[in-house]
Coordinates of C-alpha atoms in Angstrom, one line a residue:
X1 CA 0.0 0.0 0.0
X2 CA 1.4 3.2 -0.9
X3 CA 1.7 6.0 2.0
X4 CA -1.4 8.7 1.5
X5 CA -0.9 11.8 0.1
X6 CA -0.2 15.0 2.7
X7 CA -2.8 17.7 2.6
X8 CA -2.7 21.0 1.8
X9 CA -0.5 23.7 4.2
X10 CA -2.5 26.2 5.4
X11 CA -1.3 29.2 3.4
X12 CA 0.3 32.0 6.3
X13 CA -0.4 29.6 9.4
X14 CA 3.4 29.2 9.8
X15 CA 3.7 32.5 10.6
X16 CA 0.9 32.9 13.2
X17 CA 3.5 31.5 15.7
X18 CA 6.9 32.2 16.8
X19 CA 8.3 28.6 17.0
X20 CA 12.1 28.1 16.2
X21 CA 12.4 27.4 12.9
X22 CA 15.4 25.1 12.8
X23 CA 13.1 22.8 15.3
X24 CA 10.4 20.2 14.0
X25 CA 7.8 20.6 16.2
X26 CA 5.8 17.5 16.4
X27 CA 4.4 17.1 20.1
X28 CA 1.5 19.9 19.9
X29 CA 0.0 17.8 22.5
X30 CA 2.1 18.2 25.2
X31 CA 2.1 22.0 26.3
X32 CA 0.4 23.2 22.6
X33 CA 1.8 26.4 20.9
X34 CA 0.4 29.9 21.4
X35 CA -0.2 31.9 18.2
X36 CA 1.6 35.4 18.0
X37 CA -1.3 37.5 17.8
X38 CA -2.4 36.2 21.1
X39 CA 0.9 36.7 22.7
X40 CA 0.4 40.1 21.7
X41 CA -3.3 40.3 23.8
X42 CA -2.2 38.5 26.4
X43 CA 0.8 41.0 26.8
X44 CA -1.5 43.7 26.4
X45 CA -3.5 42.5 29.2
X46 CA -0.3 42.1 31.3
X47 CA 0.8 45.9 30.6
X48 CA -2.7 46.9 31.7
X49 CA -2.2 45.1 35.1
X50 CA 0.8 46.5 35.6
X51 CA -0.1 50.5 34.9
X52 CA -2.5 50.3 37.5
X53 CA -2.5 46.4 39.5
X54 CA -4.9 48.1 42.8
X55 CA -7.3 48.8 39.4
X56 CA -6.8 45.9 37.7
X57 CA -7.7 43.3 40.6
X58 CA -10.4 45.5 41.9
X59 CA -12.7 46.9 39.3
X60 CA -14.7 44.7 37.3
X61 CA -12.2 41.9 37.0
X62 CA -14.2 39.1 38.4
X63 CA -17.1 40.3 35.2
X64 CA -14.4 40.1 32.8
X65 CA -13.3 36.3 34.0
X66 CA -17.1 35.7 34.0
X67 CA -17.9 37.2 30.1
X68 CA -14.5 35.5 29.2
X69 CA -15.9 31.9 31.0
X70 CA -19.3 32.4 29.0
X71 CA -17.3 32.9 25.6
X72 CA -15.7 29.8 25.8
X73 CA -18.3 27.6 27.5
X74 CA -20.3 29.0 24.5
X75 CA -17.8 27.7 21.7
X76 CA -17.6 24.2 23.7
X77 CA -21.3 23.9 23.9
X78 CA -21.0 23.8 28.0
X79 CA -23.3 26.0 30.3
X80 CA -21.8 29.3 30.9
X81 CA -23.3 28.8 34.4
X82 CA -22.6 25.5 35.5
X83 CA -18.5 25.7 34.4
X84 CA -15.5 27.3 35.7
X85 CA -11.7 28.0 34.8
X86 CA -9.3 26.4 36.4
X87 CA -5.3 26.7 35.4
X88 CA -5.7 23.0 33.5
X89 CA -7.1 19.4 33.7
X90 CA -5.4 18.3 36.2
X91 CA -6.1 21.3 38.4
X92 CA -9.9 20.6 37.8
X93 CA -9.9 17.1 38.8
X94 CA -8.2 17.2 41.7
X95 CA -11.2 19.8 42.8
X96 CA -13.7 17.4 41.9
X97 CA -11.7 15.1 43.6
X98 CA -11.5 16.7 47.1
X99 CA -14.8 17.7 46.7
X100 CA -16.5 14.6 46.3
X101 CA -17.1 13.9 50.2
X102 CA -15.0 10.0 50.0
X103 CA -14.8 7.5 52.6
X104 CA -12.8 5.1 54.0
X105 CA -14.0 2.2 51.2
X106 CA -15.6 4.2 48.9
X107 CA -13.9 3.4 45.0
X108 CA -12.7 5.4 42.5
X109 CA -12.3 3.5 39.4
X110 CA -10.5 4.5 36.1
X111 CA -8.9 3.1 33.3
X112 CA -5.4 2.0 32.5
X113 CA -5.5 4.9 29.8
X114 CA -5.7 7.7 32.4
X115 CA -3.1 10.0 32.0
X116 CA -0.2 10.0 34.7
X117 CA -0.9 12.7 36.9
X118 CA -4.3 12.0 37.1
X119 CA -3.7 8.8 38.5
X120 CA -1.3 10.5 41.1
X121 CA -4.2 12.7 41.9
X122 CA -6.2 10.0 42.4
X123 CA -3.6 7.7 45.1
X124 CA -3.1 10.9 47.2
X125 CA -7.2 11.2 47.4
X126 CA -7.5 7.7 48.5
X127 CA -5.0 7.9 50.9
X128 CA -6.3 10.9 52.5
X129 CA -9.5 9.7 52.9
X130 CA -9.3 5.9 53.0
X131 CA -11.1 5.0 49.4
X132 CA -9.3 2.6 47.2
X133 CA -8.8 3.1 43.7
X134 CA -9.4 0.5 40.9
X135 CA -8.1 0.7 37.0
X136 CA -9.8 -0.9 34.5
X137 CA -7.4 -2.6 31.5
X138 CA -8.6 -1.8 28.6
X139 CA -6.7 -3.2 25.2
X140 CA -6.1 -0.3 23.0
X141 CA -7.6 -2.1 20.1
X142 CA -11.2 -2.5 22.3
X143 CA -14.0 -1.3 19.9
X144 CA -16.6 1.5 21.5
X145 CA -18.9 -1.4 22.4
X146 CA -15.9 -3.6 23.6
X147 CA -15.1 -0.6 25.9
X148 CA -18.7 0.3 27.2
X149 CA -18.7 -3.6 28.3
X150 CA -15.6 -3.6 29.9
X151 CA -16.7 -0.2 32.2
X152 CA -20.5 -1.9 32.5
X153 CA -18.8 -5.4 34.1
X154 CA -16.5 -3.2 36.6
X155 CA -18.1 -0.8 38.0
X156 CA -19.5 -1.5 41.7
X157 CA -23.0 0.1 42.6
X158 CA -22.5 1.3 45.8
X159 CA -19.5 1.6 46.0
X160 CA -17.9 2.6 43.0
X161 CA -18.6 6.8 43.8
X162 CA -16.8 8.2 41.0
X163 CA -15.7 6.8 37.5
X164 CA -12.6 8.8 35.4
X165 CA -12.5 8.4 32.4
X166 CA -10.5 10.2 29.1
X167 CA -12.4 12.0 26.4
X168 CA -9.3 11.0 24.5
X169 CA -6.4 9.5 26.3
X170 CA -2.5 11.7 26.1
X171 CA -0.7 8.4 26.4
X172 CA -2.7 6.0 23.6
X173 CA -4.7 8.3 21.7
X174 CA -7.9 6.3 21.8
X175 CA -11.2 8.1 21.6
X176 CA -13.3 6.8 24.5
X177 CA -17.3 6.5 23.6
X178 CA -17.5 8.6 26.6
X179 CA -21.6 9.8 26.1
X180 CA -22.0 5.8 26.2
X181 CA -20.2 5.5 29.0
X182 CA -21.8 8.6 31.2
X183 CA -25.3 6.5 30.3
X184 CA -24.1 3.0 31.6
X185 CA -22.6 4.8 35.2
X186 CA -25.7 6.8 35.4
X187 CA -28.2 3.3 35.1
X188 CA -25.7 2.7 37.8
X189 CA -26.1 5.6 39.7
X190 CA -22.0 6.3 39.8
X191 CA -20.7 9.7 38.9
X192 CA -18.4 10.4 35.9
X193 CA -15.3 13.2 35.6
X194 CA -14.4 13.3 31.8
X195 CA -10.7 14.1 31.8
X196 CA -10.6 16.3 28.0
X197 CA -7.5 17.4 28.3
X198 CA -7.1 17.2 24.2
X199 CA -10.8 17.7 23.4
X200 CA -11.0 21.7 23.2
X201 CA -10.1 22.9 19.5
X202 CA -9.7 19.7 18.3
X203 CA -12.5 17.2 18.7
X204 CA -16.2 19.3 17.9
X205 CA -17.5 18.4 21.6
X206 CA -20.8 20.0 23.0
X207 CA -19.9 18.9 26.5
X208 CA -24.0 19.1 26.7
X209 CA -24.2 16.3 25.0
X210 CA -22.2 14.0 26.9
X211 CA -24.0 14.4 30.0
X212 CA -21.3 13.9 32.8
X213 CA -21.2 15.1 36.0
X214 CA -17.5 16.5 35.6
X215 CA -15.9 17.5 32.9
X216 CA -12.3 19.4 32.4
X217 CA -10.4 20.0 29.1
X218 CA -7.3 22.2 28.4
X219 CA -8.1 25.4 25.9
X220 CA -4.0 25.6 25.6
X221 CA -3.8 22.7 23.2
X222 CA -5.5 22.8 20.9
X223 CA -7.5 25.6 20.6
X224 CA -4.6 28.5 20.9
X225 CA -5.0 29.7 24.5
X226 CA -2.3 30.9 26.5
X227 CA -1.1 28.1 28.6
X228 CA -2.8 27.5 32.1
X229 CA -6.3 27.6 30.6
X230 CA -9.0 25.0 31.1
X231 CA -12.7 25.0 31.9
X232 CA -14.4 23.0 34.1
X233 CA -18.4 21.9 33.9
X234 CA -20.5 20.7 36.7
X235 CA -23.4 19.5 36.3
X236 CA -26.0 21.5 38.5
X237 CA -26.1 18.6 41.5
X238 CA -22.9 18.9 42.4
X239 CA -22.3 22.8 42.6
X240 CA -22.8 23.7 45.3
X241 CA -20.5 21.1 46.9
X242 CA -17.3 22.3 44.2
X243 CA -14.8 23.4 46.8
X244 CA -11.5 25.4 45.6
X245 CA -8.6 23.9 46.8
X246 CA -7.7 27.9 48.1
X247 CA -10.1 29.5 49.6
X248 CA -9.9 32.8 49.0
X249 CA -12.6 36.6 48.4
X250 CA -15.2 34.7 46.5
X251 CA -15.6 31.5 48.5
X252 CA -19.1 33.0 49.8
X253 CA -20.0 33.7 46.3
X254 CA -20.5 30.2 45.0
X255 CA -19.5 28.2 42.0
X256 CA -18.2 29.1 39.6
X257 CA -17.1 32.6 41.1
X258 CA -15.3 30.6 44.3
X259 CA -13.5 28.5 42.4
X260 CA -12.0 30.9 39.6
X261 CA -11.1 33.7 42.1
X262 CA -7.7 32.7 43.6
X263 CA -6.2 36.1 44.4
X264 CA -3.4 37.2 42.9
X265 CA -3.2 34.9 40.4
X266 CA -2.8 35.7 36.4
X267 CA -5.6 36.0 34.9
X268 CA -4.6 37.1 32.2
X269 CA -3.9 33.5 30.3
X270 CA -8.1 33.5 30.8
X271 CA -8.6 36.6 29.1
X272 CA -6.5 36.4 26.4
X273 CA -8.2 33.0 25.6
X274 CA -10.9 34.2 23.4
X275 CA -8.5 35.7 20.6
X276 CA -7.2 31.8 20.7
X277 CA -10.6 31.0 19.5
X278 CA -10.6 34.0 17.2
X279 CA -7.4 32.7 15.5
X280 CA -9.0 28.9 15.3
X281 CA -12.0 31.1 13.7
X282 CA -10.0 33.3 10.7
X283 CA -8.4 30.2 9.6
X284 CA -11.5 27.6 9.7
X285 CA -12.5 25.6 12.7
X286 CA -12.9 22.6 10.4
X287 CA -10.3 23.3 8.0
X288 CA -7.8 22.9 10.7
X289 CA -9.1 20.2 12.5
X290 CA -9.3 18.3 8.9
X291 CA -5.9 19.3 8.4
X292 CA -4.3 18.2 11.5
X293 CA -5.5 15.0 11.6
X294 CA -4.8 14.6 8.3
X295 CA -1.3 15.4 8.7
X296 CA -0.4 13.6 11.8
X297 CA -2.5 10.5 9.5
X298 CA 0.4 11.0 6.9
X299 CA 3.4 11.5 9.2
X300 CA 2.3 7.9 11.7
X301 CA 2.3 6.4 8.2
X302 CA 6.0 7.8 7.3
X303 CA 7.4 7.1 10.5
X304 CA 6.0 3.8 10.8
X305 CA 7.0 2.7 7.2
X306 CA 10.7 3.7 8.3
X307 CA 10.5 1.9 11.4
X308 CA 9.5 -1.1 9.3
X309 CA 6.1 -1.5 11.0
X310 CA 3.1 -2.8 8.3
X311 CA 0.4 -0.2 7.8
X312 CA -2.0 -2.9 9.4
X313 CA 0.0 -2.8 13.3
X314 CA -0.4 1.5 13.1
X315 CA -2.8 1.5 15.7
X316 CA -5.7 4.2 14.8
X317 CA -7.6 3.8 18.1
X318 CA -8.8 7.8 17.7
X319 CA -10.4 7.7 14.5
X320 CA -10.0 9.8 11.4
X321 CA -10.7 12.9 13.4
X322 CA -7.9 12.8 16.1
X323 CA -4.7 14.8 15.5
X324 CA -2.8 12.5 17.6
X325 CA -1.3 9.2 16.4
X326 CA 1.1 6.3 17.7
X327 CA 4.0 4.2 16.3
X328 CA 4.9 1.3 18.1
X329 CA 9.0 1.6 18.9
X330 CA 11.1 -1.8 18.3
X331 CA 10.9 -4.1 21.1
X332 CA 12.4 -3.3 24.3
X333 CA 12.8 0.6 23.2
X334 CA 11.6 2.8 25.6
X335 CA 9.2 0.6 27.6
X336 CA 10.0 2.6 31.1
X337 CA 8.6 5.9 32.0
X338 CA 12.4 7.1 32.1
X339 CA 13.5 5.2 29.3
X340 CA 11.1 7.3 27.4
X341 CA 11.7 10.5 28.6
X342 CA 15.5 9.7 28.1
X343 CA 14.8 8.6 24.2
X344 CA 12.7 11.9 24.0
X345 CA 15.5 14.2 24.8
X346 CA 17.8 12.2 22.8
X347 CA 15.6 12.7 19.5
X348 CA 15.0 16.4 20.7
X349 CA 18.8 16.7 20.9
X350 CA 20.7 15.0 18.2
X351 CA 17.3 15.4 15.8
X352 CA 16.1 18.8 16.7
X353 CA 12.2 17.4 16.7
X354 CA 10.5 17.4 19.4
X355 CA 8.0 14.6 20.2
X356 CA 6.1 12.6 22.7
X357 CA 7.5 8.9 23.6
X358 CA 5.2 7.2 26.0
X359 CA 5.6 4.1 27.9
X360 CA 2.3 2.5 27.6
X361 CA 1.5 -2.0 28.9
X362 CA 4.9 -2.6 28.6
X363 CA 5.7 -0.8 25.3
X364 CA 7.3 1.9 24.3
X365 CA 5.4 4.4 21.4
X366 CA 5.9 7.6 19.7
X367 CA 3.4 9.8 19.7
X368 CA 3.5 12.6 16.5
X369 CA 0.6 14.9 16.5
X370 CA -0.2 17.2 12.9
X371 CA -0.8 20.9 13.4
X372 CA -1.2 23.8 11.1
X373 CA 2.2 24.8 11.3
X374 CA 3.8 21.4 10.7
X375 CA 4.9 20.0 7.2
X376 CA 5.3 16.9 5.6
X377 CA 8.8 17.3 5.3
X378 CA 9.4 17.2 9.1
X379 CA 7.9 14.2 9.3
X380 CA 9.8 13.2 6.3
X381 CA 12.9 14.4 8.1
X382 CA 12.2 12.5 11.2
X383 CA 11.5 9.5 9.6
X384 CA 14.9 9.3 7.5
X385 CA 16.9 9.9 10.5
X386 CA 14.9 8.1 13.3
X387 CA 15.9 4.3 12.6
X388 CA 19.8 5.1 12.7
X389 CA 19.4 6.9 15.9
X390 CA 17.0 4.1 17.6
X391 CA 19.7 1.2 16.6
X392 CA 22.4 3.4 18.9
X393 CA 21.5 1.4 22.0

């Protein structure tokens, strides 16, 4: 089978964003990229803060977060009322986690997918309060109804008082039929947090729609927000029991205004978001999604072709509309959390791409994600000098 075609570069899109240029940039995922023009806002915002901070903090700053919360709740089909900012995912579920009430042998369960700090999150909850936590394998190559099974057989009624589970994961890239899922817990009468770190900007969620109790994604990914921007939605019986992890001037106001109102923190990653979303707009909300998926489509099958691994074994786990993608490393390659992160820096150093290796059942994978500022030739790049840096053991 011959390797598909790239798609078309977005004409000017390079330029939105001050990226080194002798770097291949292939690992959107991790920490995203902000475009220039929101650099430019968010520095605006900053020298406004500064000329006057007693004015800033004080006078109509906790309407702007709120306008600025309704704005993007709005473009992820959330309510503007029942969400919250938080700095990131992780931030928002370890809220939901210390706000959940547990008990010595109550059960959180999640899924060997969840990402790494979330699980972290989750031991330090259950050994404050006594709960236990249980993970659910899951093969990567489980179909949707495979994986609503798998959930349905494990969860404990009564017991089980929260379920985690990924919109779509950071370390496999597989799409979870979370909507399914929030229906089997609820027949169940178990609570679900969605962790979406990757869903805002690049999946077309209406958080709505999937009906669970919690649900956190990251605006800094993929949909051009400054960095430390997520929202968090609650679904209206548990909002009044959303407790900030600092208390601080708003706590008597209620959610959301107690849990975004931390003092003297920066808001200004918040407002600057909405030009993110503006950017994402001018160039075509669909046209980039398209186009990131199809290029990170193009460069797993260049990698993987150099790596000698049959079209067949790419594992697609996200679907055509996911602008993340895996190749499976040679056996024995990276299969350790450090082991990966050492592998990572090596191809960061001697390569000068950047990109995600994960250590994921035992395997080690590269993760390459497609974004509007990438090119085929980096993956083209990558793949030519990959295998002869991978057989340096």
């Amino acid at each position: 089978m011959s390797v598909p075609q790239p798609p078309e570069s977005i004409p000017g899109a390079r330029l939105l964003f001050s990226l080194d240029p002798a770097v291949s940039h292939l690992n959107h995922g991790s920490f995203g990229a902000v475009p220039v023009g929101v650099q430019r806002a968010q520095q605006r915002l900053r020298d406004e803060m500064e000329a006057n901070p007693l004015r800033f903090f004080t006078q109509g700053l906790v309407d702007r977060i709120a306008h600025t919360r309704r704005h993007l709740a709005g473009f992820l089909g959330a309510d503007p009322d029942g969400s919250a900012l938080v700095g990131n995912t992780t931030t928002g579920v370890a809220v939901v986690l210390q706000s959940m009430g547990l008990q010595p042998g109550d059960e959180i369960l999640s899924t060997d997918h969840g990402y790494g700090a979330v699980s972290l999150a989750i031991q330090r909850e259950c050994r404050r309060t006594g709960a236990v936590s249980r993970v659910l394998p899951i093969p990567l190559s489980a179909t949707d109804e495979q994986l609503v099974q798998i959930v349905r057989d494990g969860l404990r009624p009564g017991r089980t008082r929260l379920l985690v589970v990924d919109q779509l994961t950071s370390a496999t890239a597989k799409l979870f039929p979370t909507a399914a899922i929030v229906g089997v817990a609820r027949e169940h009468g178990v609570p679900v947090l969605v962790d979406a770190a990757h869903a805002p900007g690049m999946l077309p969620t209406t958080v709505a729609s999937i009906g669970a109790d919690f649900w956190v994604g990251n605006l800094h990914k993929w949909a051009y927000a400054p960095r430390g921007t997520a929202l968090l939605a609650v679904a209206p019986q548990w909002r009044d029991r959303i407790e900030p992890l600092v208390v601080s001037w708003e706590q008597e106001s209620g959610f959301p205004a107690r849990l975004e109102w931390q003092a003297t923190l920066d808001y200004t990653p918040w407002l600057a978001a909405p030009a993110g979303l503006f950017t994402m707009r001018s160039l075509g909300v669909d046209r980039v999604r398209a186009h990131n998926a199809a290029l990170a489509a193009y460069g797993q099958r260049v990698v993987g072709d150099a790596l000698g691994v049959p079209p067949a074994d790419l594992p697609d786990p996200g679907g055509p509309g996911v602008s993340l993608r895996l190749i499976p490393l040679p056996a024995g390659t990276g299969t350790t959390i450090d082991a990966a992160r050492a592998l990572q820096a090596r191809i960061g150093e001697r390569l000068a791409a950047e990109v995600a290796v994960m250590s994921w059942n035992g395997r080690g994978w590269l993760r390459l994600t497609g974004q509007v500022y990438n090119t085929a030739d980096e993956y083209e790049r990558l793949a030519t000098r990959l295998p002869a840096l991978l057989a340096q053991r």
